[in-house]
Backbone as JSON, one array per atom type, in Angstrom:
{
  "sequence": "XXXXXXXXXXXXXXXXXXXXXXXXXXXXXXXXXXXXXXXXXXXXXXXXXXXXXXXXXXXXXXXXXXXXXXXXXXXXXXXXXXXXXXXXXXXXXXXXXXXXX",
  "N": [[105.34, 75.16, 102.35], [107.23, 76.59, 99.93], [107.31, 79.31, 97.98], [108.53, 81.27, 95.56], [108.66, 84.78, 94.51], [109.7, 86.18, 91.43], [111.59, 88.99, 90.66], [112.88, 92.17, 89.62], [114.01, 93.9, 90.66], [115.87, 96.45, 93.2], [116.63, 95.26, 96.3], [115.87, 97.59, 98.31], [114.19, 99.21, 97.22], [112.13, 96.55, 96.98], [112.12, 96.09, 99.82], [110.76, 98.56, 101.13], [108.43, 98.72, 99.42], [107.16, 96.54, 100.66], [107.22, 96.78, 103.58], [105.62, 99.05, 103.4], [103.04, 98.23, 102.29], [102.43, 95.83, 103.81], [99.92, 95.44, 105.49], [98.06, 95.11, 103.98], [98.25, 92.22, 103.26], [96.56, 90.09, 104.25], [94.33, 90.63, 102.93], [94.7, 89.13, 100.64], [94.61, 86.63, 101.25], [92.57, 83.32, 101.21], [88.99, 83.19, 102.28], [89.14, 84.83, 104.19], [90.85, 86.58, 106.81], [93.17, 86.99, 109.49], [96.11, 89.27, 109.9], [99.54, 89.25, 111.26], [102.71, 90.9, 111.01], [106.38, 91.4, 111.66], [109.32, 92.68, 111.73], [112.06, 90.83, 111.74], [114.58, 91.48, 110.71], [116.42, 93.31, 108.26], [115.78, 91.97, 105.78], [113.92, 89.56, 106.24], [110.58, 89.56, 106.7], [108.59, 88.23, 108.93], [105.35, 86.48, 109.56], [102.37, 85.61, 110.86], [99.59, 84.18, 110.24], [96.39, 84.27, 110.54], [93.12, 82.21, 109.52], [90.67, 80.52, 108.68], [90.09, 79.11, 110.85], [92.27, 78.51, 111.69], [95.88, 78.79, 112.56], [98.62, 80.04, 110.89], [102.14, 80.05, 110.59], [105.09, 81.77, 109.07], [107.21, 83.35, 106.92], [108.73, 85.87, 104.89], [111.58, 86.1, 102.55], [114.25, 88.42, 101.41], [115.7, 88.29, 98.66], [118.35, 88.32, 96.35], [116.77, 89.27, 93.38], [114.52, 88.16, 93.83], [111.45, 87.25, 95.93], [110.92, 85.23, 98.55], [108.09, 83.63, 99.97], [107.53, 81.64, 102.38], [105.42, 79.23, 104.03], [104.37, 77.97, 106.92], [102.35, 75.01, 106.66], [99.61, 73.66, 108.19], [99.21, 70.64, 108.64], [95.93, 69.83, 108.22], [95.27, 71.97, 106.26], [96.64, 71.05, 104.3], [95.72, 70.13, 101.91], [94.59, 72.77, 100.72], [96.64, 73.55, 99.52], [97.5, 74.55, 96.69], [95.45, 76.43, 95.95], [96.59, 78.01, 97.77], [98.98, 78.4, 97.18], [98.34, 79.88, 94.99], [97.54, 82.2, 95.66], [99.46, 83.13, 96.93], [101.41, 83.9, 94.9], [99.97, 85.9, 93.37], [99.2, 87.54, 95.46], [101.88, 88.1, 96.27], [102.74, 89.39, 94.18], [101.39, 91.66, 93.42], [102.01, 93.3, 95.85], [104.96, 93.74, 95.36], [104.33, 95.54, 93.19], [104.13, 99.1, 92.01], [103.4, 101.5, 94.19], [100.01, 102.83, 93.86], [99.54, 106.07, 92.65]],
  "CA": [[105.47, 75.79, 101.18], [107.81, 77.72, 99.75], [106.93, 80.15, 96.53], [109.01, 82.23, 95.22], [108.03, 85.57, 93.59], [110.82, 86.52, 90.49], [111.73, 90.44, 90.27], [114.3, 92.94, 89.04], [113.84, 95.33, 91.71], [116.83, 96.85, 93.92], [115.81, 95.19, 97.23], [115.15, 98.66, 99.05], [112.53, 99.31, 96.93], [111.35, 95.71, 97.55], [111.55, 96.33, 101.46], [110.16, 99.8, 101.08], [106.92, 98.52, 98.95], [106.73, 95.22, 101.29], [106.72, 97.79, 104.92], [104.33, 99.85, 102.97], [101.78, 97.31, 102.4], [102.22, 94.76, 104.37], [98.82, 95.42, 105.85], [97.02, 94.17, 102.41], [98.61, 90.82, 103.05], [95.44, 89.61, 104.48], [92.95, 90.7, 101.62], [95.11, 88.21, 99.64], [94.02, 85.16, 102.04], [91.18, 83.37, 101.14], [88.47, 82.88, 103.29], [89.23, 86.28, 105.19], [92.3, 86.17, 107.47], [93.91, 88.21, 110.12], [97.8, 88.79, 109.26], [100.17, 90.15, 112.25], [103.95, 91.02, 110.73], [107.35, 91.83, 112.54], [110.55, 92.57, 110.99], [113.21, 90.94, 113.07], [115.78, 91.24, 110.02], [116.37, 93.82, 107.42], [115.57, 91.03, 105.0], [113.49, 88.75, 106.25], [109.35, 89.69, 107.4], [108.01, 86.87, 109.59], [104.09, 86.35, 109.44], [101.33, 85.0, 111.58], [98.16, 84.44, 109.83], [95.0, 83.48, 111.58], [92.57, 81.86, 108.53], [89.69, 79.47, 108.53], [90.16, 78.8, 112.54], [94.0, 77.78, 112.17], [96.86, 79.66, 112.78], [100.18, 79.5, 110.82], [103.15, 81.15, 110.5], [105.66, 81.95, 108.11], [108.03, 84.44, 106.52], [108.85, 86.27, 103.6], [112.94, 86.51, 102.61], [114.44, 89.16, 100.44], [116.83, 87.57, 98.25], [118.63, 88.99, 95.02], [116.27, 88.91, 92.36], [113.45, 87.23, 94.15], [110.72, 87.08, 97.28], [110.64, 84.04, 98.98], [107.3, 83.31, 100.67], [107.77, 80.19, 103.12], [104.51, 79.17, 105.0], [104.29, 75.94, 107.01], [100.81, 74.66, 106.8], [99.22, 72.3, 109.24], [98.65, 68.74, 108.04], [94.82, 70.37, 107.95], [95.04, 72.81, 105.6], [97.8, 70.92, 103.42], [94.85, 69.92, 100.84], [94.5, 73.65, 99.98], [97.63, 74.09, 98.72], [97.23, 74.75, 95.54], [94.7, 77.7, 96.33], [97.22, 79.18, 98.64], [100.1, 78.68, 96.57], [98.19, 80.78, 93.86], [96.93, 83.53, 96.58], [100.4, 84.02, 97.64], [101.81, 84.41, 93.97], [99.34, 87.03, 92.67], [99.46, 88.73, 96.27], [103.29, 88.8, 96.13], [103.31, 90.57, 92.68], [100.58, 92.96, 93.86], [102.82, 93.53, 97.12], [106.05, 94.34, 94.31], [103.89, 96.42, 92.02], [104.64, 100.45, 92.59], [102.23, 102.36, 94.85], [98.92, 103.91, 93.04], [99.28, 107.37, 93.27]],
  "C": [[105.97, 76.87, 100.85], [107.46, 78.24, 98.3], [107.79, 81.27, 96.65], [108.73, 83.1, 93.93], [109.27, 86.29, 92.97], [110.59, 88.44, 90.31], [112.72, 91.03, 89.92], [114.35, 94.2, 89.48], [115.02, 95.57, 92.47], [115.96, 96.26, 95.45], [115.5, 96.05, 98.4], [114.4, 98.92, 98.47], [111.47, 98.04, 97.29], [110.99, 95.6, 98.94], [110.9, 97.68, 101.36], [108.88, 99.75, 100.66], [106.64, 97.42, 100.19], [106.47, 95.78, 103.09], [105.56, 98.32, 104.45], [102.92, 99.31, 102.84], [101.71, 96.09, 102.82], [101.04, 94.0, 105.1], [98.04, 95.03, 104.68], [97.22, 92.78, 102.36], [97.13, 89.63, 103.36], [94.01, 89.66, 103.71], [93.45, 89.61, 100.38], [94.99, 86.49, 99.85], [92.68, 84.82, 101.86], [90.33, 82.81, 102.12], [88.75, 83.93, 104.27], [90.29, 85.55, 106.31], [92.54, 87.52, 108.46], [95.67, 88.27, 110.01], [98.54, 90.26, 110.61], [101.97, 90.08, 111.69], [104.69, 91.34, 111.5], [108.48, 92.02, 111.38], [111.69, 92.52, 111.92], [114.61, 90.73, 112.11], [115.55, 92.28, 109.05], [115.9, 93.02, 106.02], [114.64, 89.96, 104.96], [111.82, 89.8, 107.36], [108.86, 88.57, 107.85], [106.44, 87.03, 109.57], [103.46, 85.23, 110.67], [100.17, 84.87, 111.1], [97.26, 83.13, 110.55], [93.56, 83.47, 110.04], [91.86, 80.62, 108.78], [89.92, 78.5, 110.34], [91.53, 77.97, 112.78], [94.66, 79.16, 111.92], [98.14, 79.21, 112.08], [101.3, 80.89, 110.69], [104.25, 80.89, 109.24], [106.8, 83.51, 108.09], [108.03, 84.72, 105.27], [110.54, 87.05, 103.68], [113.1, 87.38, 101.58], [115.77, 88.83, 99.61], [116.91, 88.54, 96.8], [117.78, 88.44, 94.05], [115.0, 87.83, 92.51], [112.73, 87.49, 95.67], [110.28, 85.91, 97.5], [109.58, 84.23, 100.23], [107.47, 81.64, 101.5], [106.07, 80.37, 104.38], [104.73, 77.69, 105.52], [102.57, 75.88, 107.43], [100.62, 73.24, 107.35], [98.77, 71.49, 108.2], [96.99, 68.88, 107.22], [94.11, 70.8, 106.78], [96.06, 72.33, 104.26], [96.96, 70.2, 101.85], [94.51, 70.97, 99.89], [95.78, 74.49, 99.86], [97.72, 75.15, 97.35], [96.68, 75.99, 95.26], [95.61, 78.65, 96.83], [98.0, 79.49, 97.9], [99.61, 80.05, 95.7], [97.38, 81.87, 94.44], [98.16, 84.12, 96.63], [101.02, 84.96, 95.88], [100.83, 85.56, 93.47], [99.47, 87.96, 93.91], [100.83, 89.23, 96.75], [103.08, 89.76, 95.2], [102.26, 91.53, 92.89], [101.43, 93.86, 94.85], [104.07, 94.18, 96.51], [105.45, 95.33, 93.84], [103.99, 98.16, 92.83], [103.31, 100.71, 93.56], [100.99, 102.94, 94.22], [99.0, 104.56, 93.79], [97.9, 107.82, 93.66]]
}
């Protein structure tokens, strides 16, 4: 599943916000989850998400003008794709938002 979140921010700002808020990703996953993240490069965050008895891996790529979430859904969870897509879109926008003071 690929979800692009458009933005008009500089990638340095996006990177800074993603690193500061990556611990919040689990809050946006339906059904409760654990999320582990790593930054193998400046423009890619890898994720391992544990939810609903399944483990899912994915990446978030910082591209000019968009943040792209790619998650490999197992066949068992593919029927949940519309709900997961909506959660990713909403959560991605929250991750891009300026931090609350």
